[in-house]
Short mmCIF file of C-alpha atoms in Angstrom, two decimals:
data_model
loop_
_atom_site.label_atom_id
_atom_site.label_comp_id
_atom_site.label_asym_id
_atom_site.label_seq_id
_atom_site.Cartn_x
_atom_site.Cartn_y
_atom_site.Cartn_z
CA MET A 299 -26.07 206.76 -49.75
CA THR A 300 -22.50 207.00 -48.54
CA ASP A 301 -19.76 208.99 -50.28
CA VAL A 302 -17.64 206.79 -52.53
CA VAL A 303 -13.99 207.71 -52.99
CA ILE A 304 -11.37 206.48 -55.45
CA ALA A 305 -8.59 204.90 -53.43
CA GLY A 306 -6.37 203.52 -56.20
CA ILE A 307 -5.86 203.63 -59.94
CA GLY A 308 -3.81 201.55 -62.36
CA GLN A 309 -3.47 201.16 -66.11
CA THR A 310 -1.37 199.45 -68.74
CA GLU A 311 -0.16 201.01 -71.96
CA VAL A 312 -2.71 200.77 -74.75
CA GLY A 313 -1.50 198.99 -77.87
CA GLU A 314 -1.08 195.59 -79.48
CA HIS A 315 0.03 193.33 -76.64
CA TRP A 316 0.75 190.21 -78.68
CA ASP A 317 2.81 188.59 -75.91
CA VAL A 318 0.47 189.27 -72.98
CA SER A 319 -2.77 187.42 -72.22
CA LEU A 320 -6.04 189.00 -71.22
CA ARG A 321 -5.72 187.79 -67.63
CA GLU A 322 -2.18 189.16 -67.39
CA LEU A 323 -3.24 192.57 -68.68
CA ALA A 324 -5.98 192.72 -66.06
CA PHE A 325 -3.56 191.64 -63.32
CA TYR A 326 -1.02 194.35 -64.18
CA ALA A 327 -3.69 197.04 -63.84
CA ILE A 328 -5.05 195.51 -60.60
CA GLU A 329 -1.56 195.27 -59.10
CA ALA A 330 -0.92 198.95 -59.82
CA ALA A 331 -4.29 200.04 -58.43
CA MET A 332 -3.93 198.05 -55.21
CA ALA A 333 -0.43 199.43 -54.66
CA ASP A 334 -1.73 202.95 -55.30
CA ALA A 335 -4.44 202.34 -52.67
CA GLY A 336 -2.02 201.19 -50.01
CA GLY A 337 -2.91 197.51 -50.27
CA LEU A 338 -6.68 197.66 -49.73
CA ARG A 339 -8.30 194.32 -50.50
CA PRO A 340 -11.67 194.27 -52.30
CA GLN A 341 -14.73 192.22 -51.42
CA ALA A 342 -16.14 192.54 -54.94
CA LEU A 343 -14.73 192.66 -58.47
CA PHE A 344 -16.59 194.14 -61.43
CA VAL A 345 -15.09 193.56 -64.87
CA GLY A 346 -15.96 195.67 -67.89
CA ASN A 347 -15.45 193.80 -71.16
CA MET A 348 -17.03 193.83 -74.60
CA VAL A 349 -15.73 191.12 -76.92
CA SER A 350 -13.66 188.59 -74.99
CA PRO A 351 -16.08 185.70 -75.63
CA LEU A 352 -15.83 186.38 -79.39
CA LEU A 353 -12.16 187.30 -79.84
CA SER A 354 -10.41 185.61 -76.90
CA ASN A 355 -12.78 182.63 -76.62
CA GLN A 356 -13.11 183.45 -72.96
CA ALA A 357 -16.21 184.30 -70.95
CA HIS A 358 -16.61 184.07 -67.14
CA LEU A 359 -14.02 186.82 -66.66
CA GLY A 360 -15.01 187.53 -63.07
CA ALA A 361 -13.83 184.14 -61.84
CA LEU A 362 -10.85 184.08 -64.22
CA ILE A 363 -9.44 187.43 -63.15
CA ALA A 364 -10.23 187.05 -59.44
CA ASP A 365 -8.40 183.73 -59.45
CA PHE A 366 -5.38 185.01 -61.38
CA ALA A 367 -5.11 188.09 -59.15
CA GLY A 368 -5.16 186.01 -55.97
CA LEU A 369 -8.62 187.21 -54.97
CA ASN A 370 -10.36 183.83 -54.76
CA GLY A 371 -13.62 183.78 -52.84
CA ILE A 372 -14.77 187.31 -53.57
CA GLU A 373 -17.88 188.29 -55.49
CA ALA A 374 -16.87 188.74 -59.14
CA LEU A 375 -18.78 189.26 -62.37
CA THR A 376 -18.56 190.76 -65.85
CA LEU A 377 -20.54 193.75 -67.13
CA GLU A 378 -21.16 194.31 -70.86
CA ALA A 379 -22.65 197.36 -72.57
CA ALA A 380 -20.54 197.57 -75.75
CA GLY A 381 -18.15 200.54 -75.57
CA ALA A 382 -19.78 201.66 -72.31
CA SER A 383 -18.86 198.41 -70.52
CA GLY A 384 -16.08 199.97 -68.45
CA GLY A 385 -18.31 202.86 -67.44
CA VAL A 386 -21.05 200.43 -66.43
CA ALA A 387 -18.58 198.42 -64.32
CA LEU A 388 -17.58 201.65 -62.56
CA ARG A 389 -21.23 202.49 -61.91
CA VAL A 390 -21.96 199.05 -60.47
CA GLY A 391 -18.84 199.27 -58.28
CA TYR A 392 -19.98 202.69 -57.12
CA MET A 393 -23.45 201.37 -56.23
CA ALA A 394 -21.97 198.42 -54.34
CA VAL A 395 -19.95 200.69 -52.05
CA ALA A 396 -22.56 203.45 -51.80
CA SER A 397 -25.22 200.95 -50.73
CA GLY A 398 -22.97 199.32 -48.14
CA GLN A 399 -22.90 195.95 -49.89
CA ALA A 400 -19.09 196.21 -50.18
CA ASP A 401 -16.51 198.15 -48.21
CA VAL A 402 -14.02 198.02 -51.08
CA ALA A 403 -14.89 197.32 -54.71
CA LEU A 404 -12.42 196.69 -57.51
CA VAL A 405 -13.39 197.82 -61.02
CA VAL A 406 -11.38 196.48 -63.96
CA GLY A 407 -11.79 197.19 -67.65
CA VAL A 408 -9.90 194.82 -69.91
CA GLU A 409 -9.89 194.01 -73.62
CA LYS A 410 -7.67 191.90 -75.87
CA ILE A 411 -8.57 192.85 -79.43
CA SER A 412 -5.34 191.52 -80.97
CA ASP A 413 -6.26 187.90 -80.26
CA GLN A 414 -7.90 188.06 -83.72
CA VAL A 415 -7.30 190.13 -86.85
CA GLY A 416 -9.40 191.27 -89.80
CA THR A 417 -12.96 190.08 -90.37
CA PRO A 418 -13.49 188.42 -86.94
CA VAL A 419 -12.71 191.75 -85.27
CA GLU A 420 -15.15 193.64 -87.49
CA ALA A 421 -17.83 191.03 -86.84
CA ALA A 422 -17.28 191.19 -83.09
CA LEU A 423 -17.47 194.99 -83.00
CA ALA A 424 -20.67 194.89 -85.09
CA THR A 425 -22.43 193.02 -82.27
CA SER A 426 -22.77 196.38 -80.51
CA GLY A 427 -25.53 197.25 -83.01
CA ASP A 428 -28.84 195.64 -83.91
CA SER A 429 -27.94 192.27 -85.41
CA ASP A 430 -31.35 191.64 -87.01
CA TYR A 431 -31.83 195.04 -88.63
CA GLU A 432 -28.36 196.61 -89.00
CA ALA A 433 -25.47 194.15 -88.88
CA VAL A 434 -27.26 191.65 -91.13
CA GLN A 435 -27.38 194.39 -93.77
CA GLY A 436 -23.63 194.95 -93.51
CA ILE A 437 -23.74 198.03 -91.31
CA THR A 438 -20.53 198.13 -89.29
CA PRO A 439 -19.89 200.69 -86.51
CA ASN A 440 -17.63 202.59 -88.93
CA ALA A 441 -20.35 202.73 -91.59
CA GLN A 442 -22.92 203.81 -89.01
CA ALA A 443 -20.71 206.68 -87.82
CA ALA A 444 -20.07 207.66 -91.45
CA LEU A 445 -23.82 207.90 -92.05
CA LEU A 446 -24.17 210.14 -89.00
CA MET A 447 -21.34 212.41 -90.14
CA ARG A 448 -22.77 212.62 -93.66
CA ARG A 449 -26.16 213.61 -92.25
CA TYR A 450 -24.55 216.19 -89.92
CA LEU A 451 -22.60 217.79 -92.79
CA HIS A 452 -25.77 217.96 -94.88
CA GLU A 453 -28.14 219.20 -92.22
CA PHE A 454 -25.92 221.86 -90.67
CA ASP A 455 -23.86 222.85 -93.72
CA ALA A 456 -20.64 222.33 -91.77
CA PRO A 457 -17.34 222.22 -93.69
CA ARG A 458 -15.87 218.71 -93.96
CA GLU A 459 -12.54 219.83 -92.47
CA ALA A 460 -14.35 221.10 -89.35
CA PHE A 461 -14.21 217.64 -87.77
CA GLY A 462 -10.42 217.62 -87.96
CA GLY A 463 -10.23 219.71 -84.82
CA PHE A 464 -11.19 216.80 -82.62
CA PRO A 465 -8.39 214.40 -83.63
CA LEU A 466 -5.93 217.31 -83.62
CA ILE A 467 -6.74 217.94 -79.95
CA ALA A 468 -6.61 214.21 -79.17
CA HIS A 469 -3.20 213.69 -80.76
CA ALA A 470 -1.76 216.87 -79.24
CA ASN A 471 -2.76 215.61 -75.80
CA GLY A 472 -1.79 212.00 -76.51
CA ALA A 473 1.78 213.19 -77.10
CA GLY A 474 2.01 213.85 -73.37
CA ASN A 475 0.49 210.56 -72.18
CA PRO A 476 3.04 207.76 -71.60
CA LYS A 477 0.24 205.15 -71.73
CA ALA A 478 -1.11 206.30 -75.10
CA MET A 479 -0.94 204.24 -78.27
CA PHE A 480 -0.08 207.30 -80.39
CA ARG A 481 2.16 209.98 -78.87
CA LYS A 482 2.65 212.33 -81.78
CA ALA A 483 0.71 215.48 -82.65
CA ILE A 484 -0.75 215.93 -86.13
CA ASN A 485 -1.59 219.07 -88.10
CA ALA A 486 -4.56 220.03 -90.25
CA ASP A 487 -2.75 219.15 -93.47
CA THR A 488 -2.07 215.62 -92.21
CA TYR A 489 -5.74 215.24 -91.30
CA ASN A 490 -7.01 216.53 -94.62
CA LYS A 491 -4.75 214.20 -96.63
CA ALA A 492 -5.63 211.04 -94.69
CA GLY A 493 -7.20 208.13 -96.54
CA MET A 494 -10.89 207.33 -96.25
CA VAL A 495 -12.12 204.55 -93.97
CA SER A 496 -15.83 204.95 -94.69
CA ASP A 497 -16.65 208.16 -96.55
CA PRO A 498 -16.71 210.82 -95.10
CA LEU A 499 -14.77 209.31 -92.16
CA ASN A 500 -11.04 209.34 -92.76
CA MET A 501 -8.34 207.50 -90.82
CA PHE A 502 -8.09 210.22 -88.19
CA ASP A 503 -11.84 210.29 -87.55
CA VAL A 504 -11.78 206.69 -86.26
CA ALA A 505 -10.20 205.66 -82.96
CA PRO A 506 -7.98 202.56 -83.26
CA VAL A 507 -9.17 199.48 -81.36
CA ALA A 508 -6.44 198.00 -79.19
CA ASP A 509 -5.54 195.99 -76.10
CA GLY A 510 -5.38 197.35 -72.57
CA ALA A 511 -6.53 197.18 -68.97
CA ALA A 512 -7.29 199.80 -66.34
CA ALA A 513 -8.40 199.40 -62.73
CA ILE A 514 -9.94 201.49 -59.96
CA LEU A 515 -10.42 200.70 -56.26
CA LEU A 516 -13.47 202.26 -54.62
CA THR A 517 -14.14 202.60 -50.91
CA ARG A 518 -15.34 204.98 -48.18
CA ALA A 519 -13.05 207.73 -46.89
CA GLU A 520 -12.90 206.33 -43.35
CA LEU A 521 -11.51 203.02 -44.67
CA LEU A 522 -8.50 204.57 -46.41
CA PRO A 523 -5.14 203.50 -44.98
CA PRO A 524 -3.42 205.93 -42.58
CA GLY A 525 -1.35 208.55 -44.36
CA PHE A 526 -3.19 208.15 -47.68
CA PRO A 527 -0.86 210.08 -49.99
CA HIS A 528 -3.24 211.37 -52.67
CA PRO A 529 -5.80 214.17 -52.82
CA LEU A 530 -9.18 212.59 -52.18
CA VAL A 531 -11.34 212.15 -55.28
CA ARG A 532 -14.98 211.16 -54.82
CA ILE A 533 -17.74 210.13 -57.22
CA ALA A 534 -20.26 212.96 -56.82
CA GLY A 535 -22.66 211.82 -59.53
CA SER A 536 -23.32 208.62 -61.47
CA SER A 537 -25.95 207.81 -64.07
CA MET A 538 -26.73 205.39 -66.87
CA VAL A 539 -29.42 205.84 -69.54
CA THR A 540 -30.31 203.79 -72.63
CA ASP A 541 -31.80 204.72 -75.99
CA THR A 542 -32.97 202.63 -78.95
CA LEU A 543 -30.38 200.17 -80.20
CA SER A 544 -31.12 200.92 -83.85
CA LEU A 545 -30.58 204.40 -85.26
CA HIS A 546 -33.60 204.01 -87.54
CA ASP A 547 -35.88 203.84 -84.51
CA ARG A 548 -34.95 207.35 -83.36
CA PRO A 549 -36.91 210.51 -84.24
CA ASP A 550 -33.60 212.29 -84.87
CA PRO A 551 -30.36 210.28 -85.23
CA LEU A 552 -28.29 213.44 -84.63
CA VAL A 553 -29.55 213.77 -81.07
CA PHE A 554 -27.76 211.61 -78.50
CA HIS A 555 -30.78 211.52 -76.20
CA ALA A 556 -29.37 209.01 -73.68
CA ALA A 557 -26.13 210.98 -73.44
CA ARG A 558 -28.05 214.15 -72.65
CA LEU A 559 -30.22 212.51 -69.98
CA SER A 560 -27.24 210.78 -68.43
CA VAL A 561 -25.41 214.11 -68.07
CA GLU A 562 -28.51 215.74 -66.58
CA LYS A 563 -29.00 212.98 -64.00
CA ALA A 564 -25.34 212.79 -62.96
CA CYS A 565 -25.12 216.58 -62.63
CA GLN A 566 -28.36 216.69 -60.67
CA GLN A 567 -26.98 214.13 -58.22
CA ALA A 568 -23.75 216.13 -57.91
CA ARG A 569 -25.78 219.34 -57.53
CA ILE A 570 -23.93 221.12 -60.32
CA THR A 571 -24.48 222.20 -63.89
CA PRO A 572 -22.28 220.95 -66.75
CA ALA A 573 -20.73 224.41 -66.96
CA GLN A 574 -19.21 223.84 -63.50
CA VAL A 575 -16.93 220.98 -64.57
CA ASP A 576 -13.30 221.75 -65.38
CA LEU A 577 -12.79 219.03 -68.01
CA PHE A 578 -14.82 216.56 -70.03
CA GLU A 579 -13.51 213.11 -70.91
CA LEU A 580 -15.93 212.31 -73.71
CA TYR A 581 -16.20 209.21 -75.90
CA ASP A 582 -14.52 210.05 -79.23
CA ALA A 583 -14.65 206.65 -80.91
CA TYR A 584 -15.45 208.79 -83.97
CA SER A 585 -15.09 212.53 -84.53
CA ILE A 586 -18.83 212.78 -85.10
CA TYR A 587 -19.42 211.22 -81.66
CA ALA A 588 -17.30 213.97 -80.08
CA ALA A 589 -19.44 216.67 -81.69
CA LEU A 590 -22.74 215.01 -80.79
CA SER A 591 -21.59 214.37 -77.21
CA LEU A 592 -20.67 218.02 -76.68
CA GLU A 593 -24.07 219.06 -78.00
CA ALA A 594 -25.86 216.48 -75.84
CA ALA A 595 -24.04 217.75 -72.74
CA GLY A 596 -25.14 221.31 -73.49
CA PHE A 597 -21.73 222.76 -74.31
CA ALA A 598 -22.82 223.70 -77.82
CA ALA A 599 -26.03 224.31 -79.69
CA ARG A 600 -27.27 221.74 -82.18
CA GLY A 601 -24.93 221.58 -85.19
CA GLN A 602 -22.40 223.95 -83.61
CA ALA A 603 -19.98 221.79 -81.58
CA TRP A 604 -17.26 221.87 -84.25
CA LYS A 605 -16.95 225.63 -83.73
CA LEU A 606 -15.70 225.09 -80.16
CA VAL A 607 -12.46 223.71 -81.58
CA GLN A 608 -11.87 226.82 -83.66
CA ASN A 609 -12.01 229.19 -80.70
CA GLY A 610 -9.72 227.10 -78.49
CA GLN A 611 -12.28 226.26 -75.79
CA LEU A 612 -11.54 222.51 -75.94
CA ALA A 613 -7.73 222.66 -75.70
CA LEU A 614 -5.88 222.02 -72.43
CA GLY A 615 -5.72 225.74 -71.71
CA GLY A 616 -9.31 226.41 -72.77
CA SER A 617 -12.48 226.84 -70.75
CA MET A 618 -13.63 223.22 -71.32
CA PRO A 619 -10.69 220.87 -72.03
CA ILE A 620 -11.61 217.53 -73.58
CA LEU A 621 -9.64 214.32 -74.23
CA THR A 622 -6.96 215.59 -71.89
CA MET A 623 -4.82 212.44 -72.13
CA GLY A 624 -5.52 211.76 -75.80
CA GLY A 625 -9.01 210.29 -75.70
CA LEU A 626 -9.90 207.15 -77.63
CA LYS A 627 -8.29 208.53 -80.78
CA ALA A 628 -4.72 208.90 -79.49
CA ARG A 629 -4.70 206.83 -76.30
CA GLY A 630 -6.44 204.07 -78.24
CA ASN A 631 -9.83 202.41 -77.86
CA PRO A 632 -9.57 199.22 -75.77
CA GLY A 633 -13.26 198.35 -76.15
CA GLY A 634 -14.87 197.51 -72.84
CA ALA A 635 -11.90 198.87 -70.90
CA THR A 636 -12.28 202.39 -72.27
CA GLY A 637 -14.61 203.73 -69.59
CA VAL A 638 -12.21 202.75 -66.82
CA TYR A 639 -9.30 204.40 -68.66
CA GLN A 640 -11.34 207.59 -68.96
CA ALA A 641 -11.99 207.62 -65.21
CA VAL A 642 -8.33 206.87 -64.37
CA GLU A 643 -7.26 209.79 -66.57
CA ALA A 644 -9.76 212.11 -64.88
CA VAL A 645 -8.43 211.08 -61.47
CA LEU A 646 -4.89 211.90 -62.58
CA GLN A 647 -6.10 215.38 -63.54
CA LEU A 648 -7.90 215.95 -60.25
CA ARG A 649 -4.96 214.70 -58.21
CA GLY A 650 -2.62 217.01 -60.13
CA GLN A 651 -0.70 214.01 -61.50
CA ALA A 652 -1.26 214.51 -65.23
CA GLY A 653 2.25 215.82 -65.95
CA LYS A 654 2.61 218.07 -68.96
CA ASN A 655 -1.11 217.50 -69.71
CA GLN A 656 -2.26 218.92 -66.38
CA VAL A 657 -5.39 221.07 -66.48
CA VAL A 658 -4.43 223.82 -64.05
CA GLY A 659 -6.76 224.08 -61.08
CA ALA A 660 -8.95 221.14 -62.08
CA ARG A 661 -11.37 220.34 -59.27
CA ARG A 662 -14.24 218.61 -61.03
CA ALA A 663 -14.39 216.29 -64.08
CA MET A 664 -17.16 214.79 -66.16
CA VAL A 665 -16.56 211.37 -67.71
CA GLN A 666 -18.90 209.83 -70.28
CA SER A 667 -18.78 206.44 -71.99
CA LEU A 668 -21.04 205.37 -74.84
CA GLY A 669 -22.19 202.00 -76.12
CA GLY A 670 -22.79 202.23 -79.85
CA PRO A 671 -24.17 205.61 -81.02
CA ALA A 672 -25.23 206.44 -77.46
CA SER A 673 -27.55 203.44 -77.23
CA SER A 674 -26.07 203.24 -73.73
CA ALA A 675 -24.61 206.27 -71.98
CA VAL A 676 -22.85 206.32 -68.61
CA THR A 677 -21.78 209.59 -67.00
CA HIS A 678 -19.78 210.16 -63.82
CA ILE A 679 -18.95 213.41 -62.05
CA LEU A 680 -15.68 213.25 -60.09
CA GLU A 681 -14.69 215.87 -57.51
CA VAL A 682 -11.47 216.39 -55.58
CA ASN A 683 -11.46 217.30 -51.87
CA PRO A 684 -15.10 218.42 -51.72
CA ALA A 685 -16.05 220.82 -48.97
#
């Protein structure tokens, strides 16, 4: 397997892009990534998307986006794994280059949530769960996360306000991200007074769904254009693992088993332990997901992840910074594009291009995307200028 490096990155602002189509969003991110890579042209395009067929009435995104971006004739297809779709697209792009099937692969995550409002959006998002045994009973992703948080609070006797630390970190970091949907820090009082979405989840425990597109160009180091201006970031580890789709089929719903195995496999490939990464871009669609992801990755014991916020370990200046550009909560959650955004943000950190949000001395990042409550988990280890 050949080393795969990240040649170019691009992203749009996350928000409600009422006046921009899905294909245009994707093109803006592609244009930026190709320029960042010095004009490399891909032989393959892998699109991460979750709900375009339901909300934008558009499937067949590979052909659509390749055509609109002037890349006719290349291999192009769409990957879907709920919220992990962007991460899956990155993994497939990585495998295409690592196996030699493509010299340059373009990975795009794109989502246009604002094409619909209200009930259609809720129905589309609910397709990430088990339709026959969960959604048909009225279980939405929000309700499912609320059940997990309620169980966590009961089982581990954690204080309700403990979860506020995760959105506080996200919003503090989102304030320094020009692409973020929300760029204003919040305090504990603001969190505690927020209205309920699905008890015990309040407004700040739920990441806002939004529109956006992000893109990454992958290649081999010897194919980079002369004078490549950026520090070289490579994908040192890549893994995807699945778990049961339904929570009720799991021995313990508070264990994100697929997330744990995915971290273990990616770290094994990279020949590191999780403790050797300098930052963790985790999937904080809900505050409870942040806690369970930290525990799955081994950064905290079972039922103890919320304590990491209290001692400052997860802040930008801490020993294990998370959500360094705002995470899903402050940057926004553009569905199937999220995993590509997470990787783009990690690359900015490793290149030293994260501005006021820079993690000093960052050399290695872990990026994890989840589909549903870790029914799918994709983890990548990124390294800069490896020896």
